Coordinates of C-alpha atoms in Angstrom, one line a residue:
Chain J
M22 CA 28.3 24.2 -12.3
K23 CA 29.3 24.3 -8.7
N24 CA 33.0 23.8 -8.2
D25 CA 32.9 22.1 -4.9
L26 CA 36.3 20.6 -4.1
A27 CA 35.3 19.2 -0.7
F28 CA 32.4 17.3 -2.4
K29 CA 34.7 15.8 -5.0
R30 CA 37.2 14.6 -2.5
R31 CA 34.5 13.2 -0.4
L32 CA 33.0 11.4 -3.5
R33 CA 36.3 9.7 -4.2
I34 CA 36.4 8.4 -0.6
R35 CA 32.8 7.2 -0.9
Q36 CA 33.5 5.4 -4.1
L37 CA 36.5 3.7 -2.5
Q38 CA 34.3 2.7 0.4
G39 CA 31.8 1.2 -1.9
S40 CA 34.2 -1.0 -3.8
S41 CA 36.1 -2.2 -0.7
F42 CA 32.9 -3.3 1.0
K43 CA 31.9 -5.1 -2.1
V44 CA 35.1 -7.1 -2.1
L45 CA 34.7 -7.7 1.7
F46 CA 31.2 -9.1 1.2
L47 CA 32.2 -11.1 -1.8
S48 CA 34.9 -12.9 0.2
A49 CA 32.5 -13.5 3.0
S50 CA 30.2 -15.3 0.5
L51 CA 33.1 -17.3 -0.9
I52 CA 34.4 -18.7 2.4
G53 CA 31.6 -21.3 2.6
I54 CA 32.0 -22.4 -1.0
F55 CA 35.8 -22.5 -0.6
A56 CA 35.6 -24.7 2.5
L57 CA 33.1 -27.0 0.9
A58 CA 35.4 -27.3 -2.2
I59 CA 38.4 -28.2 -0.1
L60 CA 36.3 -30.8 1.8
L61 CA 35.0 -32.3 -1.4
V62 CA 38.4 -32.5 -3.0
D63 CA 39.9 -34.1 0.1
V64 CA 37.1 -36.6 0.5
L65 CA 37.1 -37.5 -3.2
K66 CA 40.9 -37.9 -3.2
D67 CA 40.7 -40.2 -0.3
G68 CA 37.7 -42.2 -1.1
I69 CA 37.0 -42.3 -4.9
G70 CA 39.5 -45.1 -5.4
W71 CA 37.6 -47.3 -2.9
L72 CA 34.2 -46.4 -4.2
D73 CA 33.2 -49.3 -6.5
W74 CA 30.3 -51.7 -7.0
Q75 CA 31.9 -54.1 -4.5
F76 CA 31.8 -51.4 -1.8
I77 CA 28.2 -50.6 -2.5
T78 CA 27.1 -54.2 -2.5
S79 CA 29.0 -55.6 0.5
Y80 CA 28.3 -55.8 4.2
P81 CA 30.8 -54.5 6.7
S82 CA 33.9 -56.6 7.3
R83 CA 37.0 -56.7 9.4
K84 CA 39.0 -56.8 6.2
P85 CA 39.0 -53.3 4.6
Q86 CA 39.2 -54.8 1.1
E87 CA 36.0 -56.7 1.6
A88 CA 34.1 -54.2 3.6
G89 CA 31.1 -52.4 2.1
I90 CA 28.2 -50.1 2.9
L91 CA 25.2 -52.1 1.8
S92 CA 23.4 -52.4 5.1
A93 CA 24.1 -48.8 6.1
L94 CA 22.9 -47.5 2.8
F95 CA 19.7 -49.5 3.0
G96 CA 19.2 -48.5 6.6
T97 CA 19.5 -44.8 5.7
L98 CA 17.1 -45.2 2.8
W99 CA 14.6 -47.0 5.1
V100 CA 14.9 -44.4 7.9
M101 CA 14.7 -41.5 5.4
V102 CA 11.5 -42.7 3.7
L103 CA 9.8 -43.5 7.0
T104 CA 10.8 -40.2 8.5
A105 CA 9.5 -38.3 5.5
L106 CA 6.3 -40.2 5.6
F107 CA 5.7 -39.5 9.3
S108 CA 7.1 -35.9 9.6
F109 CA 5.7 -34.3 6.4
P110 CA 2.0 -34.8 7.1
V111 CA 2.2 -34.2 10.8
G112 CA 4.4 -31.2 10.4
V113 CA 2.3 -29.6 7.8
G114 CA -0.8 -30.5 9.7
A115 CA 0.5 -28.8 12.8
A116 CA 1.5 -25.7 10.8
I117 CA -1.9 -25.5 9.2
Y118 CA -3.6 -25.7 12.6
L119 CA -1.4 -23.1 14.2
E120 CA -1.7 -20.6 11.2
E121 CA -5.2 -21.2 9.9
Y122 CA -7.3 -22.6 12.8
A123 CA -5.9 -21.8 16.2
P124 CA -7.3 -18.7 17.9
D125 CA -4.7 -16.3 19.1
N126 CA -4.8 -17.4 22.8
R127 CA -2.5 -18.6 25.5
L128 CA -2.6 -22.2 24.4
R129 CA -1.4 -21.3 20.9
R130 CA 1.4 -19.2 22.2
F131 CA 2.4 -22.0 24.6
I132 CA 2.5 -24.5 21.7
Q133 CA 4.4 -22.1 19.5
T134 CA 7.0 -21.3 22.2
N135 CA 7.6 -25.0 22.7
I136 CA 8.0 -25.7 19.1
N137 CA 10.5 -22.9 18.7
N138 CA 12.5 -24.3 21.7
L139 CA 12.3 -27.9 20.5
A140 CA 14.0 -26.8 17.2
G141 CA 17.1 -25.9 19.3
V142 CA 17.3 -29.1 21.3
P143 CA 20.6 -31.0 20.6
S144 CA 20.1 -34.1 18.5
I145 CA 21.6 -36.5 21.1
V146 CA 18.8 -35.5 23.5
Y147 CA 16.4 -36.7 20.8
G148 CA 18.4 -39.9 20.6
L149 CA 18.0 -40.5 24.3
L150 CA 14.3 -39.6 24.2
G151 CA 13.8 -42.1 21.3
L152 CA 15.7 -44.8 23.3
T153 CA 13.5 -44.3 26.3
L154 CA 10.2 -43.8 24.6
F155 CA 10.3 -45.9 21.4
V156 CA 12.9 -48.5 22.0
Q157 CA 12.1 -49.3 25.6
A158 CA 8.7 -47.9 26.7
L159 CA 6.9 -48.8 23.5
A160 CA 9.0 -51.9 23.0
M161 CA 9.9 -51.3 19.4
G162 CA 13.4 -52.4 20.1
R163 CA 16.3 -51.0 18.2
S164 CA 14.3 -51.0 15.0
V165 CA 14.1 -49.0 11.8
L166 CA 10.7 -47.8 13.1
A167 CA 12.2 -46.5 16.4
G168 CA 14.9 -44.7 14.5
A169 CA 12.6 -43.1 12.0
L170 CA 10.2 -42.0 14.8
T171 CA 13.1 -40.4 16.7
L172 CA 14.2 -38.5 13.6
T173 CA 10.6 -37.5 13.0
L174 CA 10.5 -35.9 16.4
M175 CA 13.7 -34.2 15.7
S176 CA 12.7 -32.9 12.3
L177 CA 9.1 -31.9 13.2
P178 CA 9.9 -28.5 14.8
V179 CA 12.0 -27.4 11.8
I180 CA 9.3 -28.6 9.4
I181 CA 6.5 -26.9 11.3
I182 CA 8.3 -23.6 11.6
A183 CA 9.2 -23.6 7.9
A184 CA 5.7 -24.6 6.9
Q185 CA 4.2 -21.8 9.1
E186 CA 6.5 -19.3 7.4
A187 CA 5.3 -20.5 4.0
I188 CA 1.7 -20.4 5.0
R189 CA 2.0 -17.0 6.5
S190 CA 3.4 -15.6 3.3
V191 CA 0.2 -16.4 1.4
P192 CA -1.5 -13.1 0.9
E193 CA -4.5 -12.5 3.2
A194 CA -6.3 -11.0 0.2
H195 CA -6.4 -14.5 -1.4
R196 CA -8.0 -16.0 1.7
F197 CA -10.6 -13.2 1.9
G198 CA -11.3 -13.6 -1.9
A199 CA -12.0 -17.3 -1.4
H200 CA -14.1 -16.8 1.7
A201 CA -16.1 -14.2 -0.1
L202 CA -17.0 -16.8 -2.8
G203 CA -18.4 -19.1 -0.1
A204 CA -15.4 -21.3 0.3
S205 CA -15.3 -23.1 3.7
R206 CA -12.2 -22.8 5.8
W207 CA -10.9 -26.2 4.7
Q208 CA -11.5 -25.3 1.1
V209 CA -9.6 -22.1 1.5
V210 CA -6.7 -24.1 3.0
R211 CA -6.9 -26.8 0.4
H212 CA -7.3 -24.7 -2.8
I213 CA -5.7 -21.4 -1.9
V214 CA -3.3 -21.6 1.0
L215 CA -1.6 -25.0 0.4
P216 CA -0.9 -24.6 -3.4
S217 CA 0.8 -21.3 -2.7
A218 CA 2.7 -22.4 0.4
L219 CA 3.8 -25.8 -1.0
P220 CA 7.1 -24.7 -2.5
G221 CA 8.1 -23.2 0.8
V222 CA 6.9 -26.2 2.8
L223 CA 8.9 -28.5 0.6
T224 CA 12.1 -26.4 1.0
G225 CA 11.7 -26.6 4.8
T226 CA 11.1 -30.3 4.6
I227 CA 14.2 -30.9 2.4
L228 CA 16.3 -29.0 4.9
A229 CA 15.0 -30.9 7.8
M230 CA 15.4 -34.3 6.1
S231 CA 18.9 -33.5 5.0
R232 CA 19.9 -32.7 8.5
A233 CA 18.1 -35.8 9.8
I234 CA 19.9 -38.3 7.5
G235 CA 23.3 -36.9 8.3
E236 CA 22.8 -37.3 12.0
A237 CA 25.0 -39.8 13.7
A238 CA 24.4 -39.0 17.4
P239 CA 20.7 -39.9 17.9
M240 CA 21.1 -42.9 15.6
I241 CA 24.0 -44.3 17.6
A242 CA 21.8 -44.1 20.7
I243 CA 19.0 -45.9 18.9
S244 CA 20.8 -48.4 16.7
A245 CA 24.1 -49.0 18.5
L246 CA 25.0 -51.3 15.7
V247 CA 27.9 -51.3 13.3
Y248 CA 28.3 -54.8 12.1
L249 CA 25.0 -55.5 10.4
T250 CA 25.2 -58.2 7.8
F251 CA 21.6 -58.1 6.5
I252 CA 19.3 -55.6 4.9
P253 CA 16.4 -54.6 7.1
I254 CA 13.3 -55.9 5.3
S255 CA 10.6 -54.7 7.8
P256 CA 10.3 -51.6 9.9
L257 CA 10.8 -53.7 13.0
D258 CA 14.3 -55.0 11.9
R259 CA 17.5 -53.8 13.4
F260 CA 19.4 -51.3 11.3
T261 CA 22.4 -49.1 10.9
V262 CA 22.8 -45.9 9.0
L263 CA 25.6 -44.3 6.9
P264 CA 26.8 -41.8 9.5
I265 CA 27.2 -44.5 12.1
Q266 CA 29.2 -46.6 9.6
I267 CA 31.4 -43.7 8.6
F268 CA 31.9 -42.7 12.3
N269 CA 33.0 -46.3 13.0
W270 CA 35.5 -46.4 10.2
V271 CA 37.0 -43.0 11.0
S272 CA 37.7 -44.2 14.5
R273 CA 39.7 -47.2 13.4
P274 CA 43.5 -47.0 13.6
Q275 CA 44.2 -48.6 10.2
E276 CA 44.5 -46.1 7.4
E277 CA 42.5 -48.3 5.0
F278 CA 39.4 -47.7 7.0
W279 CA 39.8 -44.0 6.7
H280 CA 39.6 -44.5 2.9
L281 CA 36.4 -46.5 3.4
A282 CA 35.1 -43.7 5.5
A283 CA 35.8 -41.2 2.7
A284 CA 34.0 -43.5 0.3
G285 CA 31.1 -43.7 2.7
I286 CA 30.9 -39.9 2.9
I287 CA 30.7 -39.8 -0.9
V288 CA 27.8 -42.2 -0.8
L289 CA 26.1 -40.1 1.9
L290 CA 26.6 -37.0 -0.1
I291 CA 25.2 -38.6 -3.2
V292 CA 22.1 -39.7 -1.3
L293 CA 21.7 -36.2 0.1
L294 CA 22.1 -34.5 -3.2
S295 CA 19.8 -36.7 -5.1
M296 CA 17.2 -36.3 -2.4
N297 CA 17.6 -32.5 -2.7
A298 CA 17.4 -32.7 -6.4
V299 CA 14.1 -34.6 -6.3
A300 CA 12.7 -32.1 -3.9
I301 CA 13.8 -29.1 -6.0
L302 CA 12.2 -30.7 -9.0
L303 CA 9.0 -31.1 -7.1
R304 CA 9.1 -27.6 -5.9
N305 CA 9.7 -26.1 -9.3
R306 CA 6.9 -28.1 -10.7
Y307 CA 4.5 -26.8 -8.1
Q308 CA 5.8 -23.3 -8.3
K309 CA 5.1 -23.3 -12.1
R310 CA 1.7 -24.7 -11.6
T311 CA 0.6 -22.0 -9.1
E312 CA 2.0 -19.3 -11.2
E313 CA 0.1 -20.4 -14.3
Chain V
M2 CA -39.0 4.8 -4.2
S3 CA -41.1 1.7 -4.2
N4 CA -38.3 -0.8 -4.3
V5 CA -38.2 -4.0 -2.4
A6 CA -35.3 -4.2 0.1
A7 CA -32.4 -6.4 -0.9
L8 CA -30.7 -5.8 2.4
E9 CA -31.8 -4.1 5.6
A10 CA -29.6 -3.1 8.5
K11 CA -31.5 -2.7 11.7
N12 CA -29.8 -0.8 14.5
L13 CA -26.5 -2.4 13.5
E14 CA -23.5 -2.0 15.7
L15 CA -19.9 -3.3 15.2
W16 CA -17.0 -3.6 17.5
Y17 CA -13.4 -4.5 16.9
G18 CA -12.3 -5.4 20.4
N19 CA -13.1 -2.2 22.4
F20 CA -13.3 0.0 19.4
Q21 CA -16.8 0.7 18.1
A22 CA -16.8 0.9 14.3
L23 CA -20.5 1.2 13.6
R24 CA -23.2 2.9 15.7
G25 CA -26.9 2.2 15.4
I26 CA -27.0 1.9 11.6
S27 CA -30.4 1.4 10.1
M28 CA -30.8 1.5 6.4
V29 CA -32.6 -0.2 3.5
I30 CA -30.6 -1.2 0.4
P31 CA -33.1 -1.3 -2.5
R32 CA -33.0 -4.1 -5.0
N33 CA -31.5 -3.7 -8.4
Q34 CA -30.1 -0.3 -7.6
I35 CA -26.6 0.9 -7.0
T36 CA -26.2 2.2 -3.4
S37 CA -23.0 4.1 -2.7
I38 CA -21.5 4.5 0.7
I39 CA -19.3 7.6 1.0
G40 CA -17.4 9.4 3.7
P41 CA -13.9 10.1 5.0
S42 CA -11.3 7.4 5.7
G43 CA -11.9 5.5 8.9
C44 CA -15.6 6.4 9.1
G45 CA -16.7 2.8 8.9
K46 CA -17.8 2.4 5.3
S47 CA -15.8 -0.8 4.6
S48 CA -16.8 -2.2 8.0
L49 CA -20.4 -1.8 7.1
L50 CA -19.9 -3.5 3.7
R51 CA -18.2 -6.4 5.4
C52 CA -21.2 -6.7 7.8
F53 CA -23.4 -7.4 4.8
N54 CA -21.7 -10.7 3.9
R55 CA -20.3 -11.5 7.3
M56 CA -16.7 -11.0 6.3
N57 CA -16.1 -9.4 9.6
D58 CA -16.4 -12.8 11.1
L59 CA -12.9 -13.5 9.8
I60 CA -11.5 -10.6 11.8
M61 CA -10.4 -11.6 15.2
G62 CA -12.2 -9.8 18.0
S63 CA -15.0 -8.4 15.9
K64 CA -18.5 -8.4 17.4
V65 CA -21.9 -7.5 15.8
K66 CA -25.1 -6.4 17.5
G67 CA -28.4 -5.6 15.7
E68 CA -29.6 -7.3 12.6
V69 CA -29.0 -7.5 8.9
L70 CA -32.0 -8.7 7.1
F71 CA -31.5 -10.5 3.8
D72 CA -34.5 -12.2 2.3
G73 CA -36.4 -11.5 5.5
R74 CA -33.9 -13.4 7.6
N75 CA -31.3 -12.0 10.0
I76 CA -28.0 -13.2 8.6
Y77 CA -26.6 -13.0 12.1
A78 CA -29.2 -15.3 13.6
T79 CA -27.8 -18.5 15.2
G80 CA -27.6 -21.4 12.9
I81 CA -26.9 -19.4 9.8
D82 CA -23.6 -20.5 8.1
P83 CA -21.7 -17.4 6.8
T84 CA -20.7 -19.6 3.8
E85 CA -24.3 -19.6 2.6
I86 CA -24.5 -15.8 3.0
R87 CA -21.3 -15.3 1.0
Y88 CA -22.5 -17.7 -1.7
R89 CA -25.5 -15.5 -2.2
I90 CA -23.8 -12.1 -1.7
G91 CA -20.7 -11.6 -3.7
M92 CA -17.8 -9.2 -2.9
V93 CA -15.2 -7.3 -4.9
F94 CA -12.2 -5.9 -3.1
Q95 CA -10.3 -2.7 -3.1
K96 CA -7.1 -4.2 -4.7
P97 CA -7.8 -6.8 -7.4
N98 CA -7.0 -10.1 -5.8
P99 CA -7.2 -12.9 -8.4
F100 CA -5.9 -16.2 -7.2
P101 CA -2.5 -17.3 -8.6
K102 CA -4.4 -19.7 -10.9
S103 CA -5.5 -19.6 -14.5
I104 CA -8.1 -17.2 -15.7
F105 CA -10.5 -20.1 -16.1
D106 CA -9.9 -21.5 -12.6
N107 CA -10.4 -18.1 -11.1
A108 CA -13.8 -17.7 -12.7
A109 CA -14.7 -21.4 -11.9
F110 CA -13.6 -21.2 -8.2
G111 CA -16.9 -20.2 -6.8
P112 CA -19.0 -22.8 -8.7
R113 CA -16.5 -25.5 -7.9
V114 CA -16.2 -24.9 -4.1
N115 CA -19.9 -24.6 -3.8
G116 CA -20.5 -27.9 -5.7
I117 CA -22.6 -26.3 -8.5
R118 CA -23.6 -28.9 -11.0
G119 CA -23.8 -28.0 -14.6
N120 CA -21.5 -27.0 -17.4
I121 CA -18.7 -25.1 -15.7
E122 CA -17.3 -23.9 -19.0
E123 CA -20.7 -22.3 -19.8
I124 CA -20.9 -20.7 -16.4
V125 CA -17.4 -19.3 -16.8
E126 CA -18.0 -18.0 -20.3
H127 CA -21.2 -16.4 -19.2
A128 CA -19.6 -14.7 -16.2
L129 CA -16.7 -13.5 -18.2
R130 CA -19.0 -12.1 -20.9
R131 CA -21.2 -10.4 -18.2
A132 CA -18.0 -8.8 -16.8
A133 CA -17.0 -7.5 -20.2
L134 CA -13.8 -9.5 -20.2
W135 CA -14.6 -12.4 -22.5
D136 CA -13.3 -10.9 -25.7
E137 CA -10.0 -10.0 -24.1
V138 CA -9.3 -13.4 -22.5
K139 CA -11.2 -16.0 -24.5
D140 CA -8.0 -17.2 -26.3
R141 CA -6.0 -17.5 -23.1
L142 CA -8.3 -18.9 -20.5
R143 CA -5.6 -21.3 -19.3
R144 CA -3.0 -18.6 -18.8
G145 CA -2.3 -17.1 -15.4
A146 CA -4.6 -14.5 -14.1
M147 CA -1.6 -12.6 -12.8
E148 CA -0.6 -11.7 -16.4
L149 CA -3.7 -9.5 -16.8
S150 CA -3.6 -5.8 -16.3
G151 CA -5.0 -4.3 -13.1
G152 CA -8.3 -3.3 -14.7
Q153 CA -8.7 -6.8 -16.3
Q154 CA -7.9 -8.4 -13.0
Q155 CA -10.6 -6.4 -11.3
R156 CA -13.1 -7.4 -14.0
L157 CA -12.0 -11.0 -13.5
C158 CA -12.7 -10.6 -9.8
I159 CA -16.2 -9.3 -10.7
A160 CA -16.7 -12.2 -13.1
R161 CA -15.6 -14.6 -10.3
A162 CA -18.3 -13.2 -8.1
L163 CA -20.9 -13.2 -11.0
A164 CA -20.2 -16.9 -11.6
L165 CA -22.2 -17.7 -8.5
E166 CA -25.2 -15.6 -9.7
P167 CA -25.3 -13.7 -6.4
E168 CA -28.3 -11.5 -5.5
V169 CA -26.1 -8.7 -4.2
I170 CA -22.6 -7.6 -5.1
L171 CA -20.6 -5.7 -2.5
M172 CA -17.8 -3.6 -3.9
D173 CA -15.2 -2.1 -1.6
E174 CA -13.6 0.8 -3.5
P175 CA -13.2 -1.4 -6.6
C176 CA -11.5 1.3 -8.6
S177 CA -9.1 2.9 -6.2
A178 CA -6.2 0.9 -7.5
L179 CA -7.1 1.5 -11.1
D180 CA -6.3 4.1 -13.7
P181 CA -9.1 6.4 -15.1
V182 CA -9.7 4.3 -18.2
A183 CA -10.1 1.1 -16.3
T184 CA -12.2 2.9 -13.8
I185 CA -14.7 4.1 -16.5
K186 CA -14.9 0.5 -17.7
I187 CA -15.8 -0.8 -14.3
E188 CA -18.3 2.0 -13.8
D189 CA -20.1 1.2 -17.1
L190 CA -20.0 -2.5 -16.0
M191 CA -21.7 -1.6 -12.7
K192 CA -24.4 0.3 -14.4
S193 CA -25.2 -2.7 -16.7
L194 CA -25.0 -5.1 -13.8
A195 CA -27.6 -3.1 -11.8
E196 CA -30.2 -4.4 -14.2
D197 CA -29.9 -7.8 -12.7
Y198 CA -28.1 -7.3 -9.4
T199 CA -28.2 -5.2 -6.4
I200 CA -24.9 -3.4 -6.0
V201 CA -23.5 -1.7 -2.9
I202 CA -20.3 0.3 -3.5
V203 CA -18.0 1.9 -1.0
T204 CA -16.1 4.8 -2.6
H205 CA -13.8 7.6 -1.8
N206 CA -14.5 9.2 -5.1
M207 CA -17.4 11.7 -4.9
Q208 CA -17.7 12.0 -8.7
Q209 CA -17.9 8.2 -8.9
A210 CA -20.7 8.1 -6.4
A211 CA -22.6 10.8 -8.2
R212 CA -22.0 9.1 -11.6
V213 CA -23.0 5.6 -10.8
S214 CA -25.3 5.4 -7.8
D215 CA -29.0 5.7 -7.3
M216 CA -28.8 5.9 -3.5
A217 CA -26.1 7.4 -1.4
A218 CA -25.3 7.1 2.3
F219 CA -22.9 9.5 4.0
F220 CA -20.9 8.2 6.9
M221 CA -18.8 10.2 9.3
M222 CA -16.8 10.0 12.5
D223 CA -16.6 12.6 15.2
T224 CA -13.3 13.1 17.0
D225 CA -13.7 10.0 19.1
R226 CA -16.7 8.3 17.6
A227 CA -16.6 6.4 14.3
G228 CA -19.4 4.8 12.3
I229 CA -22.2 7.3 12.2
L230 CA -24.7 7.3 9.4
V231 CA -25.3 11.0 8.8
E232 CA -27.6 11.0 5.9
Y233 CA -29.1 8.6 3.5
G234 CA -31.2 9.3 0.4
T235 CA -31.3 9.3 -3.3
T236 CA -28.0 10.3 -4.9
T237 CA -29.7 13.4 -6.4
E238 CA -30.9 14.5 -3.0
I239 CA -27.6 13.9 -1.3
F240 CA -25.6 15.7 -3.9
T241 CA -27.9 18.6 -4.7
N242 CA -30.0 19.2 -1.7
P243 CA -28.4 17.6 1.4
K244 CA -30.4 18.1 4.6
D245 CA -27.4 17.9 7.0
K246 CA -24.8 20.6 7.1
R247 CA -22.0 18.0 7.5
T248 CA -23.0 16.2 4.3
E249 CA -23.0 19.5 2.4
D250 CA -19.6 20.4 3.8
Y251 CA -18.2 17.1 2.8
I252 CA -19.5 16.9 -0.7
T253 CA -18.5 20.5 -1.5
G254 CA -15.1 19.8 -0.2
R255 CA -15.2 22.0 2.8
F256 CA -14.8 19.1 5.2
G257 CA -11.7 18.2 7.2

């Protein structure tokens, strides 16, 4: 055996290096979770006492004890469902076109560049766009529909890009295999590409939706309403959403309203998490199905 | 040989962008025989194979000149849908590429997308039997195709092609990703399939070409020119009495 002292000393240093970087990276990954935990504890402490059936089933009120979140909750649900209905098919359709049909020419690159840029546009800009386009020009008024379409425009780039990634990750060999069996381009997309890409597409959609329903800025531009004492029953009704309601309560001077805001945040988080849970369930189901 | 032509290339040329991959190829692929295409990497073997079922159409920037006659018709004539060509000419790829679906759904894919009426289960069973895979998978048809071994996956891909009862089966180095035992199985399978089908196989493996094929075509590239058909004849001729010095050098291993 070689008795190499320099090597052994060096090895010791290398081992130390290895373990210290491990600790460093571990703490890096814990920062996010830690911050989230603090936030959750803080919000729960402030809001859980105010979160009861009365809070869920009441309209906003000047008196904190009587105030509730009913109209905002329903507004959020409305906007969320409509946004998903609009943005999922359009987003996936655009991604399919760009990945499976579009020839690699200047037009395709132009569209692609624009989509990438749109993904980075601040949400308030979308709010103003929605205000000009849907509320005013298309005369939809400050309606659920105008709000959902605005959030659709905002979510589309994210959904398209995520769906493109998912579609691109389907092995070319599978497409060729299907073409070689006489499948048409649409059949290849329908039976080979989409089933494999769906889990990834759904993940992207969940992320985009989650971001959309938490947005206050564009919704304030569209809705501009806080005291709404009815539940929207048609897409053309006026509406408010949870982030607006929370924002309003936070900006009140009275401390009771801050508790209401915390309770509102808990409701928003519950809506978000249950939406994610549904999407994850869907995704796992499809993943299993394609692996079978 | 007095065989009828299954496929005939007439002065076939292929470009990928500015790169010419095939030059003036004319050859007749006889029916119910195994024709092997041999030659060094990059000489245009696979490109030629993909011309026979218009798979090159899927490669951006590819352009074909000349004709490929199939059933007396030029498959590159206007008005011919490549889907129909691929429905009648099957293909097996270098790497086994079963779909991430069940074994059954893989074998049933061709008949389903082409709207074939009839008992799909019978078609699938027949194709799997023909591909010598039935006994190994009959109890787990609903299980994922990805669970199969590489050799089984490749036989599934052959079964998938057979389910459409094609007239010609193109095989692009079908054994290059397989171990020797799986390779022998596929070779035996090819020989039995040649009774009913025309098979064109691209291979790197000289012994394989000598073992399985009736006809052999030797392709080569010069320093700056790819896709030249050097010599084409019966496998016996090519391997025992090549007319061209380059063929002789290649098959005796003196090449490159």
